[in-house]
Short mmCIF file of C-alpha atoms and ligand atoms in Angstrom, two decimals:
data_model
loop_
_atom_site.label_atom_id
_atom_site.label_comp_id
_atom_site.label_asym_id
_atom_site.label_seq_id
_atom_site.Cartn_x
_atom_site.Cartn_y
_atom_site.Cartn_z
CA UNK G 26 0.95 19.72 -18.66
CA UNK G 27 3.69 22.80 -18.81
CA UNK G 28 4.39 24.38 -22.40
CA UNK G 29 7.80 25.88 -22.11
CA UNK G 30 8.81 28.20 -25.26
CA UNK G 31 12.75 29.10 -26.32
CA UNK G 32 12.31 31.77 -28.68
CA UNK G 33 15.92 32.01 -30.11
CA UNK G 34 17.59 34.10 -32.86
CA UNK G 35 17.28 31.38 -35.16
CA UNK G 36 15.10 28.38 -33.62
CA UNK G 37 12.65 28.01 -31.30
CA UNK G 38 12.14 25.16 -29.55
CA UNK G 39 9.22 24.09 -27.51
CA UNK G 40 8.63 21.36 -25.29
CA UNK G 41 5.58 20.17 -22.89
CA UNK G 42 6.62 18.96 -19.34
CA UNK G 43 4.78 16.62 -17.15
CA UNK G 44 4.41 17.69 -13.73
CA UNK G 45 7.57 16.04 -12.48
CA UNK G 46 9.75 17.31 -15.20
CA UNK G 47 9.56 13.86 -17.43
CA UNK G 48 9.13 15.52 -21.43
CA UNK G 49 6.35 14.53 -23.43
CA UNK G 50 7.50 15.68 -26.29
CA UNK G 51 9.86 18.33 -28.36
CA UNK G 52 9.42 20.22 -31.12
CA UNK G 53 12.22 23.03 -32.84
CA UNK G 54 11.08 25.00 -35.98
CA UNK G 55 13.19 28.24 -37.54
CA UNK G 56 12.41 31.13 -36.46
CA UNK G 57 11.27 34.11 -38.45
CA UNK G 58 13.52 36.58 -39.11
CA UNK G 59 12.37 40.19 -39.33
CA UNK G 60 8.61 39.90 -39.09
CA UNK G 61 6.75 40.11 -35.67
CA UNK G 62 3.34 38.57 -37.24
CA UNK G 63 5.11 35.59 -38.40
CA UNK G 64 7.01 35.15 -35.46
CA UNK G 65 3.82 35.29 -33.09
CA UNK G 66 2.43 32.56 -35.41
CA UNK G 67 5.17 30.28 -35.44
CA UNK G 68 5.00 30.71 -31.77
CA UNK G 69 1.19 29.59 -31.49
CA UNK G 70 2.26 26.56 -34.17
CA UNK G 71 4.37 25.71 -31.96
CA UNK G 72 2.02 25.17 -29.19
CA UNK G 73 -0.58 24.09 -31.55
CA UNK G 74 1.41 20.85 -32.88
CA UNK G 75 2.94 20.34 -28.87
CA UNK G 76 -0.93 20.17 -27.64
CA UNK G 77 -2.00 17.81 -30.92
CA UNK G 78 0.99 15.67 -30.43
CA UNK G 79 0.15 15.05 -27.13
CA UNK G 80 -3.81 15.68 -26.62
CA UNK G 81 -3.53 17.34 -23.62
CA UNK G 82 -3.91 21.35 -23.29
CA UNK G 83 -1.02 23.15 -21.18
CA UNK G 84 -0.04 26.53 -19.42
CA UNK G 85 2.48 28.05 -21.92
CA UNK G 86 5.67 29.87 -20.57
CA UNK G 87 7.80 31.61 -22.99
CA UNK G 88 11.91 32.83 -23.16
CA UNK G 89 12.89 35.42 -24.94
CA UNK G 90 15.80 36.95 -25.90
CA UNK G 91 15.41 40.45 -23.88
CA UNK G 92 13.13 41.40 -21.38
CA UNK G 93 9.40 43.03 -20.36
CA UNK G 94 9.82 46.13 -19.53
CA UNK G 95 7.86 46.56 -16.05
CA UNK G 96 6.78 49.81 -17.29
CA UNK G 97 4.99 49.08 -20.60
CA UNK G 98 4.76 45.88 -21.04
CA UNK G 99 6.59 45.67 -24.44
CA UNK G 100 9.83 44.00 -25.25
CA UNK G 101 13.01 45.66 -24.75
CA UNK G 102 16.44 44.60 -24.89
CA UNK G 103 16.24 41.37 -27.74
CA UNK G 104 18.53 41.14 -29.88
CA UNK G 105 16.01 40.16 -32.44
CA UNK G 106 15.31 43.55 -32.85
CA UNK G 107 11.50 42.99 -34.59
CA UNK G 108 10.80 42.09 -31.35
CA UNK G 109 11.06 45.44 -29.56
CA UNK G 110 8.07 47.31 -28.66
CA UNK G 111 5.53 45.01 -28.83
CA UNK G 112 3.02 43.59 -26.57
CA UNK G 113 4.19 39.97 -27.55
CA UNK G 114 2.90 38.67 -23.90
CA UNK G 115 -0.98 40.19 -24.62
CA UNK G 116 -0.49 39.32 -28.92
CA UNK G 117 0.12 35.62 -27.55
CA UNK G 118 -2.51 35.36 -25.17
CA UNK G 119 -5.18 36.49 -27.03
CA UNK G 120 -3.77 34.40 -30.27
CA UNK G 121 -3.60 31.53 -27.65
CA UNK G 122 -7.26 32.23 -25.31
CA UNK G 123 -5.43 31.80 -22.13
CA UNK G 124 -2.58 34.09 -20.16
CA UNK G 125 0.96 33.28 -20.94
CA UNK G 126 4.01 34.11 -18.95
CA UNK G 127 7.26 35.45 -20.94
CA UNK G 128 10.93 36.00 -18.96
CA UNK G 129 14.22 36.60 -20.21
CA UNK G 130 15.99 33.62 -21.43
CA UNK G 131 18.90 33.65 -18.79
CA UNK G 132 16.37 33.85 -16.33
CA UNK G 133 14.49 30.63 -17.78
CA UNK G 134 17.88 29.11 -17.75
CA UNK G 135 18.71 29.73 -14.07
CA UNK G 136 15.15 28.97 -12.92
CA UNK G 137 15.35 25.74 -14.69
CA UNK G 138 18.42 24.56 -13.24
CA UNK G 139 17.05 25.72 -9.46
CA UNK G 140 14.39 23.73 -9.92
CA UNK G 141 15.27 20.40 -11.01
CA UNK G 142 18.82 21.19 -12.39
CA UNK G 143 22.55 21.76 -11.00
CA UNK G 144 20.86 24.08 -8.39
CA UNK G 145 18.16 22.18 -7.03
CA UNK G 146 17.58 22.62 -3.34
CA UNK G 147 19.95 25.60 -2.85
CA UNK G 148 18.07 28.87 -1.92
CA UNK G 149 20.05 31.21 -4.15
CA UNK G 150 21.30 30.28 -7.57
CA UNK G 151 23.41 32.37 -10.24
CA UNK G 152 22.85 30.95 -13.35
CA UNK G 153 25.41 32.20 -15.93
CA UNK G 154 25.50 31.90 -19.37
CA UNK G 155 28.69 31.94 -21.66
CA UNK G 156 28.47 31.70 -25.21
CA UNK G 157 28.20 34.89 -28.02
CA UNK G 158 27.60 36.73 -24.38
CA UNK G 159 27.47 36.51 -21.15
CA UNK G 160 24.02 36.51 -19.21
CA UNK G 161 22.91 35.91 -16.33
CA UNK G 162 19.85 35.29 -13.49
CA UNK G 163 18.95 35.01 -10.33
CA UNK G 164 16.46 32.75 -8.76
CA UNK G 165 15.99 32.69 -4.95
CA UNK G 166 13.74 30.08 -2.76
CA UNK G 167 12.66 29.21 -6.39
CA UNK G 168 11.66 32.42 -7.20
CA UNK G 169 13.00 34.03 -10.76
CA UNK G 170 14.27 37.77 -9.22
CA UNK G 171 13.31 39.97 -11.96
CA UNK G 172 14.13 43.45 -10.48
CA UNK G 173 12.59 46.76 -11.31
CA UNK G 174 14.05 47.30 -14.52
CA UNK G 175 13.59 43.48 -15.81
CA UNK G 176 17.66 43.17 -15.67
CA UNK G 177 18.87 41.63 -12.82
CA UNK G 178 21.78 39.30 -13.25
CA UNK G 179 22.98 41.26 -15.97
CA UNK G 180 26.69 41.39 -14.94
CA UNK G 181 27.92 40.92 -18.62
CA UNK G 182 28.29 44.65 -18.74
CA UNK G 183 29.76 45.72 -15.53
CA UNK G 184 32.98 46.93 -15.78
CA UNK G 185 35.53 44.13 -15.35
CA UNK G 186 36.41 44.27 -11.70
CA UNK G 187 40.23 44.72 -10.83
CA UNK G 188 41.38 45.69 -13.92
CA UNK G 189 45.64 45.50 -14.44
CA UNK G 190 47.06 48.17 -16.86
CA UNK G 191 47.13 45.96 -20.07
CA UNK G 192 43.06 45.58 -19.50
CA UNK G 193 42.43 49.47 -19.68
CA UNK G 194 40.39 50.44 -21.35
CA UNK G 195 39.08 47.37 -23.15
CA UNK G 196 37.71 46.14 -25.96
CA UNK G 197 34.60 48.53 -27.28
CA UNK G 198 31.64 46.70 -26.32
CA UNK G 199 28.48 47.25 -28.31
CA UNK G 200 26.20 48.82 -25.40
CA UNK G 201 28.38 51.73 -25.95
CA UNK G 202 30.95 51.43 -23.36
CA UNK G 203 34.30 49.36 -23.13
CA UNK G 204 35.95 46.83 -20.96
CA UNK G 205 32.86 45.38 -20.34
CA UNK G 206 32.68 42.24 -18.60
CA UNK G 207 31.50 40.49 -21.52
CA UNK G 208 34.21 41.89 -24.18
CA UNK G 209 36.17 39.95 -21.83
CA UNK G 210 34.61 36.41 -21.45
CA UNK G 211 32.15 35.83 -23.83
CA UNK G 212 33.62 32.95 -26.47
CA UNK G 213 34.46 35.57 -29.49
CA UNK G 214 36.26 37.46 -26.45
CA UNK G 215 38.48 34.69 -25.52
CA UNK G 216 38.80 33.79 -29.08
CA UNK G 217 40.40 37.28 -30.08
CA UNK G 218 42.30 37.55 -27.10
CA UNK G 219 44.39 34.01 -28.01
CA UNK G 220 44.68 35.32 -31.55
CA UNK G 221 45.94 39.02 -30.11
CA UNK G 222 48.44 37.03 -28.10
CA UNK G 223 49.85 35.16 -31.51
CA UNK G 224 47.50 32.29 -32.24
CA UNK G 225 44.47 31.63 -35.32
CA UNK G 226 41.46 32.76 -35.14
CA UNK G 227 39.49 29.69 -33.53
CA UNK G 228 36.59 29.15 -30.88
CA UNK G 229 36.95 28.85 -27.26
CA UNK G 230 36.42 25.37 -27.03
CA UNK G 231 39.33 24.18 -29.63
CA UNK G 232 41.75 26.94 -27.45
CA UNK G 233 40.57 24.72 -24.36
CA UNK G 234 41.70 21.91 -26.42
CA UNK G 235 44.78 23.23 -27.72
CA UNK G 236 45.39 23.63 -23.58
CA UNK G 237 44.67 20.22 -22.59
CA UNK G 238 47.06 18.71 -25.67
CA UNK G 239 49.67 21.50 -23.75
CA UNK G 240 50.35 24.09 -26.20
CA UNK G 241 51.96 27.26 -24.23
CA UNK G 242 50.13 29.76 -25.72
CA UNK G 243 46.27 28.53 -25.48
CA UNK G 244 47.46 27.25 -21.34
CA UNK G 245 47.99 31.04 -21.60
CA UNK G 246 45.21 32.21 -22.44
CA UNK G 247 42.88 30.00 -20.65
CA UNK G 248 44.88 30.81 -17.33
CA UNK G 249 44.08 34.60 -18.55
CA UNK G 250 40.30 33.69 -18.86
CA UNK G 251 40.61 31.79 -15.74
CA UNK G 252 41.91 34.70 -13.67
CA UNK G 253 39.02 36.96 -15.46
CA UNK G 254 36.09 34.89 -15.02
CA UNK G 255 37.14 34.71 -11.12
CA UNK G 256 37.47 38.29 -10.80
CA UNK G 257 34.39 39.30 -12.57
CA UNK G 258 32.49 36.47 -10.72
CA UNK G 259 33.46 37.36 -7.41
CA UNK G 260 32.04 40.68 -7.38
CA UNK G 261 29.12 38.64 -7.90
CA UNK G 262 29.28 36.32 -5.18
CA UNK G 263 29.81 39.45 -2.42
CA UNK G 264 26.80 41.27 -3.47
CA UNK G 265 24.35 38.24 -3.96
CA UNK G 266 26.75 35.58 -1.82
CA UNK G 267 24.94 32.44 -4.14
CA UNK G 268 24.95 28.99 -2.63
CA UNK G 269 25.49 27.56 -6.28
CA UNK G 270 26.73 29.43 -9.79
CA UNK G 271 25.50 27.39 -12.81
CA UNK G 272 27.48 27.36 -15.47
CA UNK G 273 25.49 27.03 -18.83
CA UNK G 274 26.45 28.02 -22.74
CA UNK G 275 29.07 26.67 -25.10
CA UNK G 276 32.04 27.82 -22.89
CA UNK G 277 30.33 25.91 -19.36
CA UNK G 278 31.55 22.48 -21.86
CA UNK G 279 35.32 23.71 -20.77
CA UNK G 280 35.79 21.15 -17.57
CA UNK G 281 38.90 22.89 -16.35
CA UNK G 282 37.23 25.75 -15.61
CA UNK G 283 34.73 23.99 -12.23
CA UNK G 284 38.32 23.49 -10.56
CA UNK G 285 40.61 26.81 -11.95
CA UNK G 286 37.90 29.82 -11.08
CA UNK G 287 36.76 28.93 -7.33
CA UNK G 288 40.94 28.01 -7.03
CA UNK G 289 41.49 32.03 -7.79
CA UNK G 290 38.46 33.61 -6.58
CA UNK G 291 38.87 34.05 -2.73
CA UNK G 292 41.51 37.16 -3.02
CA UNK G 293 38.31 39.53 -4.40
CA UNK G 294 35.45 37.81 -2.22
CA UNK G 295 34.82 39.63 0.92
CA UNK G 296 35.13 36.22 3.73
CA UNK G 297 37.32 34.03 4.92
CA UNK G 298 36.40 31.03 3.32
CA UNK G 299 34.20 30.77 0.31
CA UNK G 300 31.75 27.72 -0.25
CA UNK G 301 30.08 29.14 -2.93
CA UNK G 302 30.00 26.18 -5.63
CA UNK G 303 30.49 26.39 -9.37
CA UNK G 304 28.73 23.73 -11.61
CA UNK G 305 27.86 22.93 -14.83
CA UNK G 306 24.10 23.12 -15.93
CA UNK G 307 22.50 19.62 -16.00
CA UNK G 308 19.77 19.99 -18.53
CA UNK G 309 22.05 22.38 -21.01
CA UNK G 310 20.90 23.59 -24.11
CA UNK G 311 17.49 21.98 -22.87
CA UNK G 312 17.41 24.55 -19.23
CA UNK G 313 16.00 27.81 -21.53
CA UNK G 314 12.91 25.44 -22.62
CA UNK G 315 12.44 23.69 -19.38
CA UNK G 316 12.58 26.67 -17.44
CA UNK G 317 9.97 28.95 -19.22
CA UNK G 318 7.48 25.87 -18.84
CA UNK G 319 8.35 26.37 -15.08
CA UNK G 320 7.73 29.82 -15.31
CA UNK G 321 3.82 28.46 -14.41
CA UNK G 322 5.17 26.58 -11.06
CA UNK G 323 6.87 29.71 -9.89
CA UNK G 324 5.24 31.39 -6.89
CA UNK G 325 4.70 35.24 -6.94
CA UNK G 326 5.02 35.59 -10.63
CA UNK G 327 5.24 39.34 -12.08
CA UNK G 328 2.25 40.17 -13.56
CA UNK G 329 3.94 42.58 -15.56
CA UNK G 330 5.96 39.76 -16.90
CA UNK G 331 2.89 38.25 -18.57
CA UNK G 332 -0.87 38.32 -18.22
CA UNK G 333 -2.72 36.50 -16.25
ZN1 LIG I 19 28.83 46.35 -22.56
#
């Protein structure tokens, strides 16, 4: 049996996996805000309840919000900030007598959906999240690529690629530069850029909606988004040229975007044709849990992703 782990901001959910993917069994608690002790308890609860629930004893693969750094070992880059600088990968093991293996949540995500998900079968796979932000991983020949600083597939804060006049300099973006390429597309971003162009201040989803039910100025906005997403994503596909792009997050529930961003890319991609493919995540919300209880089938893991 496979523990997989989604620590979250607020939640975290666990789940144990048979070998084929079937799910024993789910479990979602809060999560602690502001103390690491608590958090690493709820954590080992977690597994605790998933192994009494279902009387079996599993490898346990965890998500987090940030990363390992490669060179210490302790968390960087989570946005629950208690988090940072702390050997939560050794804390865990020893709290749990056996190694665990922790990866950044985007990378659960895309790993999940390469494995039995949207992406299954294709050797590389871009899995993209859009929600609050936008993340991102890469998994190749079923392989999570974590990279030598623990952040690869973060595109979210490139500089948006192409930029026309009215899109210099950008929005302020709170890693300290602007125009980034997630002050662009996350939700909030398309959000404020309907309101800056006239409308109320609503999510991405209802301005999708607003679009499909043909009001001008949400059709204008998406098509903004639209042009955006396919500039900022085809830097993407010439430097890693993915097979599939998984589309996961609140803003991957917006169906016109599978047919509008591959219908604009090819101008910025480097070929003549482009069969790169687009798709929505099949498992969803569930890919972050699924995944880090892959993070045990992977071959080649990182040791200095997790102990062993
Ligand atoms: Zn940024």
């Amino acid at each position: 049996m496979r523990i997989g782990i989604d620590l979250g901001g607020t939640k975290i959910e666990g789940i144990a996996l048979a070998a084929d993917g079937r799910e024993f069994h789910r479990r979602r608690i809060a999560a602690p805000q502001g103390s690491y002790d608590e958090s690493v308890r709820a954590l080992t609860g977690l597994v605790d309840a998933l192994e009494a629930e279902t009387r079996e004893r599993g490898t346990v693969g965890v998500g987090i919000p940030g990363a390992i750094s490669p060179a210490t070992g302790l968390i960087k880059n989570a946005n629950s900030t208690w988090l940072i600088g702390k050997p939560l990968a050794e804390d865990l093991s020893r709290a749990l007598a056996r190694p665990v293996r922790l990866a950044n949540d985007a990378n659960c995500f895309a790993l999940s959906e390469a494995t039995d998900g949207a992406g299954a079968g294709a050797a590389v796979v871009f899995g993209v999240i859009i929600g609050t932000g936008t993340g991102g991983g890469v998994v190749v020949n079923g392989r999570v690529l974590a990279g030598a600083n623990a952040i690869a597939g973060e595109w979210g804060h490139n500089p948006m690629p192409a930029a026309e006049d009215d899109e210099r300099p950008g929005a302020a973006c709170y890693c300290g530069r602007s125009g980034c390429i997630e002050t662009w597309l996350s939700g909030p971003a398309l959000s404020r850029d309907y309101a800056t162009s006239g409308g109320d201040q609503v999510s991405a989803v209802e301005i999708a909606a607003r679009a499909a039910q043909g009001e001008a100025r949400a059709t204008a906005a998406m098509a903004r988004y639209e042009r955006r997403f396919a500039r900022a994503i085809a830097s993407i596909i010439n430097l890693l040229d993915p097979d599939v792009i998984v589309l996961g997050g609140g803003l991957s529930n917006i169906e016109r975007l599978y047919a509008n961003v591959p219908a604009l890319w090819s101008p910025f991609v480097f070929s003549d044709r482009v069969d790169t493919r687009l798709v929505r995540a099949k498992h969803g919300d569930a890919s972050g849990v699924r995944g880090a209880a892959w993070l045990w089938e992977e071959s080649g893991f990182r040791p200095s992703w997790g102990s062993r």
